[in-house]
Tab-separated table of C-alpha atoms in Angstrom:
chain	number	residue	atom	x	y	z
A	1	MET	CA	0.000	0.000	0.000
A	2	ARG	CA	1.229	3.470	-0.883
A	3	VAL	CA	0.471	6.117	1.727
A	4	LEU	CA	0.929	9.875	1.674
A	5	VAL	CA	1.529	11.347	5.132
A	6	THR	CA	1.345	15.129	5.373
A	7	GLY	CA	3.163	16.782	8.267
A	8	VAL	CA	5.561	13.834	8.285
A	9	ALA	CA	8.265	15.736	10.210
A	10	GLY	CA	5.762	16.630	12.919
A	11	PHE	CA	5.243	14.769	16.167
A	12	ILE	CA	2.316	12.548	15.169
A	13	GLY	CA	3.148	12.355	11.465
A	14	PHE	CA	6.630	11.041	12.237
A	15	HIS	CA	5.336	8.256	14.471
A	16	VAL	CA	2.660	7.282	11.941
A	17	ALA	CA	5.279	7.054	9.185
A	18	VAL	CA	7.505	4.861	11.384
A	19	SER	CA	4.643	2.427	12.002
A	20	LEU	CA	3.651	2.325	8.342
A	21	LEU	CA	7.231	1.600	7.256
A	22	LYS	CA	7.606	-1.127	9.865
A	23	ARG	CA	4.573	-2.939	8.536
A	24	GLY	CA	5.808	-2.722	4.942
A	25	ASN	CA	3.971	0.238	3.413
A	26	GLU	CA	5.543	2.615	0.930
A	27	VAL	CA	5.452	6.078	2.496
A	28	THR	CA	5.753	9.493	0.917
A	29	GLY	CA	5.917	12.322	3.425
A	30	ILE	CA	5.530	16.036	2.895
A	31	ASP	CA	6.333	18.825	5.341
A	32	SER	CA	7.183	22.511	5.100
A	33	LEU	CA	9.690	22.306	8.000
A	34	ASN	CA	8.511	25.710	9.213
A	35	ASP	CA	10.107	27.339	12.239
A	36	TYR	CA	7.074	27.301	14.569
A	37	TYR	CA	9.385	25.262	16.783
A	38	ASP	CA	12.945	23.919	16.596
A	39	VAL	CA	13.605	22.734	13.035
A	40	ASN	CA	16.458	20.547	14.322
A	41	LEU	CA	13.884	18.379	16.064
A	42	LYS	CA	11.949	17.954	12.809
A	43	GLU	CA	15.120	17.114	10.916
A	44	GLY	CA	16.010	14.620	13.636
A	45	ARG	CA	12.710	12.843	13.064
A	46	LEU	CA	13.371	12.722	9.330
A	47	GLY	CA	16.804	11.280	10.055
A	48	VAL	CA	15.194	8.432	11.976
A	49	LEU	CA	12.789	7.771	9.096
A	50	ASN	CA	15.577	7.713	6.523
A	51	LYS	CA	17.674	5.391	8.663
A	52	LEU	CA	14.716	3.063	9.224
A	53	SER	CA	13.959	3.060	5.510
A	54	ASN	CA	17.539	2.142	4.644
A	55	THR	CA	17.844	-0.473	7.385
A	56	MET	CA	14.592	-2.222	6.511
A	57	ASN	CA	14.905	-1.647	2.767
A	58	LYS	CA	11.491	0.021	2.821
A	59	LYS	CA	10.607	2.905	0.555
A	60	PHE	CA	10.394	6.335	2.189
A	61	GLU	CA	10.426	9.545	0.190
A	62	PHE	CA	10.427	13.018	1.679
A	63	ILE	CA	9.165	16.141	-0.072
A	64	LYS	CA	9.812	19.555	1.412
A	65	GLY	CA	6.887	21.802	0.590
A	66	ASN	CA	3.917	23.748	1.886
A	67	ILE	CA	0.544	22.146	1.164
A	68	ALA	CA	-1.051	25.609	1.205
A	69	ASN	CA	0.865	26.280	-2.011
A	70	ASN	CA	-0.903	24.719	-4.979
A	71	GLN	CA	2.356	24.692	-6.920
A	72	THR	CA	3.785	22.322	-4.317
A	73	ILE	CA	0.874	19.948	-4.862
A	74	ASN	CA	1.038	20.169	-8.647
A	75	GLU	CA	4.787	19.726	-8.975
A	76	ASN	CA	5.363	17.085	-6.319
A	77	LEU	CA	2.245	15.008	-5.814
A	78	LYS	CA	0.001	14.921	-8.853
A	79	HIS	CA	2.241	12.573	-10.828
A	80	ARG	CA	2.321	10.093	-7.940
A	81	SER	CA	-0.408	7.610	-7.012
A	82	PHE	CA	-1.479	6.734	-3.478
A	83	ASP	CA	-3.942	4.314	-1.936
A	84	ARG	CA	-4.398	6.348	1.240
A	85	VAL	CA	-3.759	9.868	2.490
A	86	ILE	CA	-3.190	10.525	6.211
A	87	HIS	CA	-3.374	14.281	6.617
A	88	LEU	CA	-1.604	15.480	9.770
A	89	ALA	CA	-0.077	18.746	8.527
A	90	ALA	CA	-1.574	21.701	10.382
A	91	GLN	CA	-0.703	24.771	12.344
A	92	ALA	CA	-1.011	23.466	15.867
A	93	GLY	CA	-1.236	25.243	19.196
A	94	VAL	CA	-4.271	26.683	20.946
A	95	ARG	CA	-2.618	29.811	22.310
A	96	TYR	CA	-0.667	30.667	19.169
A	97	SER	CA	-3.953	30.916	17.273
A	98	ILE	CA	-4.805	33.952	19.411
A	99	GLU	CA	-1.566	35.673	18.374
A	100	ASN	CA	-1.364	34.651	14.711
A	101	PRO	CA	-4.710	33.522	13.255
A	102	ASN	CA	-3.509	33.966	9.660
A	103	ALA	CA	-1.116	31.030	10.065
A	104	TYR	CA	-4.144	28.843	10.802
A	105	VAL	CA	-6.053	30.121	7.783
A	106	GLU	CA	-3.121	29.242	5.524
A	107	SER	CA	-2.325	25.801	6.882
A	108	ASN	CA	-5.608	24.532	8.306
A	109	LEU	CA	-8.053	25.969	5.780
A	110	VAL	CA	-6.202	26.639	2.517
A	111	GLY	CA	-3.895	23.650	3.011
A	112	PHE	CA	-6.776	21.326	3.820
A	113	THR	CA	-8.708	22.513	0.772
A	114	ASN	CA	-5.725	21.640	-1.407
A	115	ILE	CA	-5.544	18.166	0.109
A	116	LEU	CA	-9.260	17.614	-0.466
A	117	GLU	CA	-8.871	18.675	-4.085
A	118	PHE	CA	-5.856	16.411	-4.516
A	119	CYS	CA	-7.807	13.442	-3.134
A	120	ARG	CA	-10.826	14.262	-5.281
A	121	HIS	CA	-8.903	14.390	-8.549
A	122	ASN	CA	-6.521	11.491	-7.883
A	123	ASN	CA	-8.856	8.663	-6.897
A	124	ILE	CA	-7.621	8.427	-3.320
A	125	GLY	CA	-9.283	5.483	-1.610
A	126	HIS	CA	-9.541	7.102	1.815
A	127	LEU	CA	-8.565	10.380	3.460
A	128	THR	CA	-7.924	10.262	7.207
A	129	TYR	CA	-7.282	13.631	8.831
A	130	ALA	CA	-6.556	15.193	12.202
A	131	SER	CA	-9.213	17.064	14.112
A	132	THR	CA	-9.069	17.935	17.812
A	133	SER	CA	-10.883	17.636	21.117
A	134	SER	CA	-10.829	21.438	21.165
A	135	VAL	CA	-13.907	21.423	18.909
A	136	TYR	CA	-15.953	20.580	22.009
A	137	GLY	CA	-15.264	24.072	23.331
A	138	GLY	CA	-16.528	24.699	26.824
A	139	ASN	CA	-18.868	21.693	26.905
A	140	LYS	CA	-19.512	20.676	30.506
A	141	LYS	CA	-21.044	17.287	29.717
A	142	LEU	CA	-18.406	14.605	30.219
A	143	PRO	CA	-17.215	12.462	28.568
A	144	PHE	CA	-17.218	14.248	25.223
A	145	SER	CA	-19.160	12.242	22.641
A	146	GLU	CA	-19.253	12.522	18.864
A	147	ASN	CA	-23.009	12.998	19.328
A	148	ASP	CA	-22.437	16.245	21.241
A	149	GLY	CA	-22.797	19.665	19.663
A	150	VAL	CA	-19.544	21.349	18.608
A	151	ASP	CA	-20.717	24.795	17.534
A	152	HIS	CA	-19.113	26.890	20.284
A	153	PRO	CA	-15.303	26.815	19.861
A	154	LEU	CA	-13.303	28.769	22.408
A	155	GLN	CA	-10.373	29.584	20.120
A	156	PHE	CA	-9.666	30.066	16.433
A	157	TYR	CA	-7.614	26.868	16.252
A	158	ALA	CA	-10.697	24.854	17.217
A	159	ALA	CA	-12.806	26.784	14.717
A	160	THR	CA	-10.462	25.864	11.854
A	161	LYS	CA	-10.491	22.212	12.859
A	162	ARG	CA	-14.282	22.148	13.043
A	163	ALA	CA	-14.280	23.763	9.603
A	164	ASN	CA	-12.100	20.872	8.369
A	165	GLU	CA	-14.750	18.390	9.488
A	166	LEU	CA	-17.464	20.281	7.612
A	167	MET	CA	-15.278	20.667	4.525
A	168	ALA	CA	-14.533	16.934	4.534
A	169	HIS	CA	-18.241	16.143	4.753
A	170	SER	CA	-18.996	18.284	1.725
A	171	TYR	CA	-16.395	16.405	-0.348
A	172	SER	CA	-17.645	13.054	0.914
A	173	ASN	CA	-21.141	14.064	-0.112
A	174	LEU	CA	-20.365	15.724	-3.454
A	175	PHE	CA	-17.590	13.477	-4.734
A	176	ASN	CA	-18.069	10.239	-2.789
A	177	LEU	CA	-14.633	10.692	-1.192
A	178	PRO	CA	-14.350	8.494	1.933
A	179	THR	CA	-13.124	10.630	4.843
A	180	THR	CA	-12.447	9.948	8.503
A	181	GLY	CA	-11.789	12.731	11.007
A	182	LEU	CA	-10.043	11.913	14.295
A	183	ARG	CA	-10.486	14.196	17.284
A	184	PHE	CA	-7.184	13.876	19.164
A	185	PHE	CA	-7.096	14.266	22.944
A	186	THR	CA	-3.820	15.721	24.354
A	187	VAL	CA	-1.179	13.550	22.717
A	188	TYR	CA	2.197	13.148	24.453
A	189	GLY	CA	5.303	11.004	24.194
A	190	PRO	CA	8.853	10.806	22.759
A	191	TRP	CA	9.707	13.267	19.972
A	192	GLY	CA	6.867	15.529	21.143
A	193	ARG	CA	6.414	19.223	20.415
A	194	PRO	CA	8.446	21.677	22.539
A	195	ASP	CA	5.415	23.956	22.984
A	196	MET	CA	3.467	21.273	24.864
A	197	ALA	CA	3.253	21.036	28.638
A	198	LEU	CA	5.344	17.893	29.162
A	199	PHE	CA	8.255	19.303	27.154
A	200	ILE	CA	8.084	22.692	28.885
A	201	PHE	CA	7.781	21.164	32.351
A	202	ALA	CA	10.677	18.729	31.872
A	203	LYS	CA	13.006	21.471	30.676
A	204	LYS	CA	12.151	23.821	33.529
A	205	ILE	CA	12.336	21.145	36.231
A	206	LEU	CA	15.795	20.100	35.040
A	207	LEU	CA	16.917	23.752	35.054
A	208	GLY	CA	15.470	24.299	38.521
A	209	GLU	CA	13.022	26.889	37.197
A	210	PRO	CA	9.359	27.180	38.277
A	211	ILE	CA	6.764	25.644	35.988
A	212	PRO	CA	3.521	27.514	35.167
A	213	VAL	CA	0.542	25.612	36.563
A	214	PHE	CA	-2.536	27.184	35.031
A	215	ASN	CA	-5.981	27.139	36.628
A	216	HIS	CA	-4.029	26.453	39.841
A	217	GLY	CA	-3.795	22.828	38.667
A	218	ASN	CA	-7.570	22.356	38.981
A	219	HIS	CA	-8.226	20.846	35.579
A	220	SER	CA	-7.817	17.482	33.925
A	221	ARG	CA	-6.850	16.211	30.504
A	222	ASP	CA	-7.397	12.956	28.662
A	223	PHE	CA	-3.648	12.510	28.108
A	224	THR	CA	-3.077	9.939	25.349
A	225	PHE	CA	0.254	8.275	24.637
A	226	ILE	CA	1.545	8.552	21.083
A	227	ASP	CA	1.665	4.776	20.453
A	228	ASP	CA	-2.044	4.495	21.255
A	229	ILE	CA	-2.848	7.423	18.982
A	230	VAL	CA	-0.854	5.936	16.090
A	231	ASN	CA	-2.578	2.595	16.518
A	232	GLY	CA	-5.954	4.320	16.248
A	233	ILE	CA	-4.936	6.363	13.209
A	234	ILE	CA	-3.818	3.292	11.289
A	235	LEU	CA	-6.891	1.299	12.321
A	236	ALA	CA	-9.063	4.124	11.002
A	237	SER	CA	-7.070	4.557	7.798
A	238	ASP	CA	-7.298	0.842	6.991
A	239	ASP	CA	-11.082	0.810	7.380
A	240	ILE	CA	-12.864	2.710	4.605
A	241	PRO	CA	-16.120	4.376	5.710
A	242	GLN	CA	-19.367	3.660	3.943
A	243	ALA	CA	-22.492	5.761	3.590
A	244	ASP	CA	-24.869	5.164	6.517
A	245	LYS	CA	-28.055	3.762	5.020
A	246	ARG	CA	-29.835	4.350	8.333
A	247	PHE	CA	-29.205	8.095	8.226
A	248	ASP	CA	-32.399	10.001	9.000
A	249	PHE	CA	-32.548	13.439	7.395
A	250	SER	CA	-35.469	14.401	9.604
A	251	HIS	CA	-33.451	13.674	12.759
A	252	PRO	CA	-29.788	14.036	11.741
A	253	LYS	CA	-27.091	13.115	14.236
A	254	PRO	CA	-23.675	14.823	14.269
A	255	ASN	CA	-21.662	11.603	13.896
A	256	GLN	CA	-23.728	10.026	11.122
A	257	SER	CA	-24.045	10.818	7.437
A	258	SER	CA	-25.580	9.620	4.197
A	259	ALA	CA	-22.084	10.144	2.706
A	260	PRO	CA	-18.948	7.987	3.272
A	261	PHE	CA	-17.924	10.208	6.181
A	262	ARG	CA	-17.303	9.676	9.872
A	263	ILE	CA	-15.699	11.255	12.920
A	264	PHE	CA	-14.168	9.479	15.897
A	265	ASN	CA	-12.801	10.573	19.237
A	266	ILE	CA	-9.345	9.140	19.809
A	267	GLY	CA	-8.087	9.402	23.367
A	268	ASN	CA	-7.224	7.418	26.470
A	269	SER	CA	-10.659	7.781	28.111
A	270	LYS	CA	-8.963	8.060	31.515
A	271	PRO	CA	-8.616	11.743	32.441
A	272	VAL	CA	-5.745	12.714	34.735
A	273	SER	CA	-5.490	15.908	36.738
A	274	LEU	CA	-2.705	18.308	35.842
A	275	ILE	CA	-1.214	17.837	39.316
A	276	GLU	CA	-1.091	14.032	38.821
A	277	TYR	CA	0.570	14.567	35.446
A	278	ILE	CA	3.229	16.742	37.043
A	279	GLU	CA	3.741	14.182	39.814
A	280	ALA	CA	4.359	11.458	37.219
A	281	LEU	CA	6.974	13.698	35.601
A	282	GLU	CA	8.608	14.474	38.951
A	283	ASN	CA	8.832	10.757	39.711
A	284	SER	CA	10.352	9.979	36.312
A	285	LEU	CA	12.911	12.779	36.569
A	286	GLY	CA	13.618	12.125	40.255
A	287	ARG	CA	13.266	15.842	40.965
A	288	PRO	CA	10.535	17.992	42.487
A	289	ALA	CA	8.958	20.807	40.491
A	290	LYS	CA	8.743	24.380	41.644
A	291	LYS	CA	5.134	25.270	40.878
A	292	ASP	CA	3.981	28.745	39.887
A	293	PHE	CA	0.187	28.625	40.195
A	294	LYS	CA	-1.668	30.820	37.712
A	295	PRO	CA	-5.294	31.418	36.625
A	296	LEU	CA	-6.868	29.686	33.644
A	297	GLN	CA	-5.553	31.022	30.345
A	298	ALA	CA	-7.733	32.513	27.633
A	299	GLY	CA	-8.963	29.796	25.285
A	300	ASP	CA	-8.256	26.928	27.685
A	301	VAL	CA	-10.921	24.474	28.812
A	302	GLU	CA	-11.088	23.071	32.317
A	303	ASP	CA	-11.509	19.375	31.545
A	304	THR	CA	-11.375	16.948	28.619
A	305	TYR	CA	-12.563	13.353	28.603
A	306	ALA	CA	-12.983	11.217	25.487
A	307	ASP	CA	-15.847	8.837	24.927
A	308	ILE	CA	-14.032	6.323	22.696
A	309	SER	CA	-16.813	3.749	22.554
A	310	SER	CA	-17.413	4.265	18.820
A	311	LEU	CA	-13.780	3.817	17.813
A	312	SER	CA	-13.458	0.842	20.164
A	313	SER	CA	-16.609	-0.963	19.050
A	314	GLU	CA	-16.252	-0.282	15.314
A	315	LEU	CA	-12.486	-0.662	14.863
A	316	GLY	CA	-11.208	-2.401	17.991
A	317	TYR	CA	-9.258	0.565	19.360
A	318	LYS	CA	-7.846	-0.153	22.843
A	319	PRO	CA	-5.447	2.375	24.413
A	320	SER	CA	-3.134	0.565	26.794
A	321	THR	CA	-0.495	2.974	28.120
A	322	PRO	CA	-0.845	4.177	31.743
A	323	ILE	CA	0.224	7.770	32.357
A	324	GLU	CA	3.204	6.688	34.499
A	325	ASN	CA	4.595	4.471	31.744
A	326	GLY	CA	4.028	7.032	29.014
A	327	VAL	CA	5.680	9.852	30.937
A	328	GLN	CA	8.652	7.610	31.763
A	329	LYS	CA	9.100	6.794	28.074
A	330	PHE	CA	9.061	10.489	27.256
A	331	VAL	CA	11.630	11.258	29.954
A	332	ASP	CA	13.920	8.434	28.785
A	333	TRP	CA	13.813	9.838	25.243
A	334	TYR	CA	14.229	13.449	26.383
A	335	LEU	CA	17.307	12.742	28.495
A	336	ASP	CA	18.880	10.670	25.722
A	337	TYR	CA	18.088	13.134	22.919
A	338	TYR	CA	19.507	16.118	24.778
A	339	GLY	CA	22.365	14.178	26.407
A	340	ILE	CA	21.230	14.950	29.964
A	341	SER	CA	21.995	12.868	33.025
A	342	LYS	CA	19.577	12.938	35.932
């Protein structure tokens, strides 16, 4: 199977490409290698992919380019054929969307449109793409279900991701393009993004600096280890959605459609408080954290909790990594990557 992975030098895209190569798929990856965070980290991920490809004699091809640029698509992708597209390229970050919304328009809206058009005109068998738990906004009903309303985003990032879901549905409906959207819940693990809490906390604890604990630590997240997320992505990509013949236009449900379209939550379904998360990191590092308690930030939600019953029952998704194990794996990688001794 030939798979195109967008955002292949990113945190999740890298891990997905590794898993695909290990099971024997041909992988083409595209990434702009922008400087939103340390480019060396992205190049390090690509180095691992190239080494794995050479060691296993599996085909991996990297294309540097911005999917928001149609010329990139036309020159680099349209003469290639793929069985699947896993679209993970996006401008990430909740807080950055408050400072620079235009970056999200370019990557998350224009870029996604280009990918939809590419899939439409190149007979792609299935498009799987990244959405986010942030689409649930300030919903107080827990756990978050795909049946819940998602029309009140708290930040522009969430609005662009909800737009992606609607855009995908229109292409599924108009052009019979099978699409699956995955709402990720707080992904963490080795090779993670430096702008995420675990990365920031580890660095500051090791430097003896105070860590910012927002909402005074009184919120929880459905932290999901990267291996579990990758397993769910590949399960979803392998299973092509069909039109729901039971769809009732007089009583439409958010997670059903008369088109080959679906949306799944993908999380751990075991929320952990921020304080517990920090404690797991302290235990793994063998050092206490100096905590600087702060109020809730603009755009943040208090709690997230994924109802994963649909993904579990339909595709057999079973997250299996306890928070203590996942954090330890991150710390082991972090110390090794940066050459730090405890």
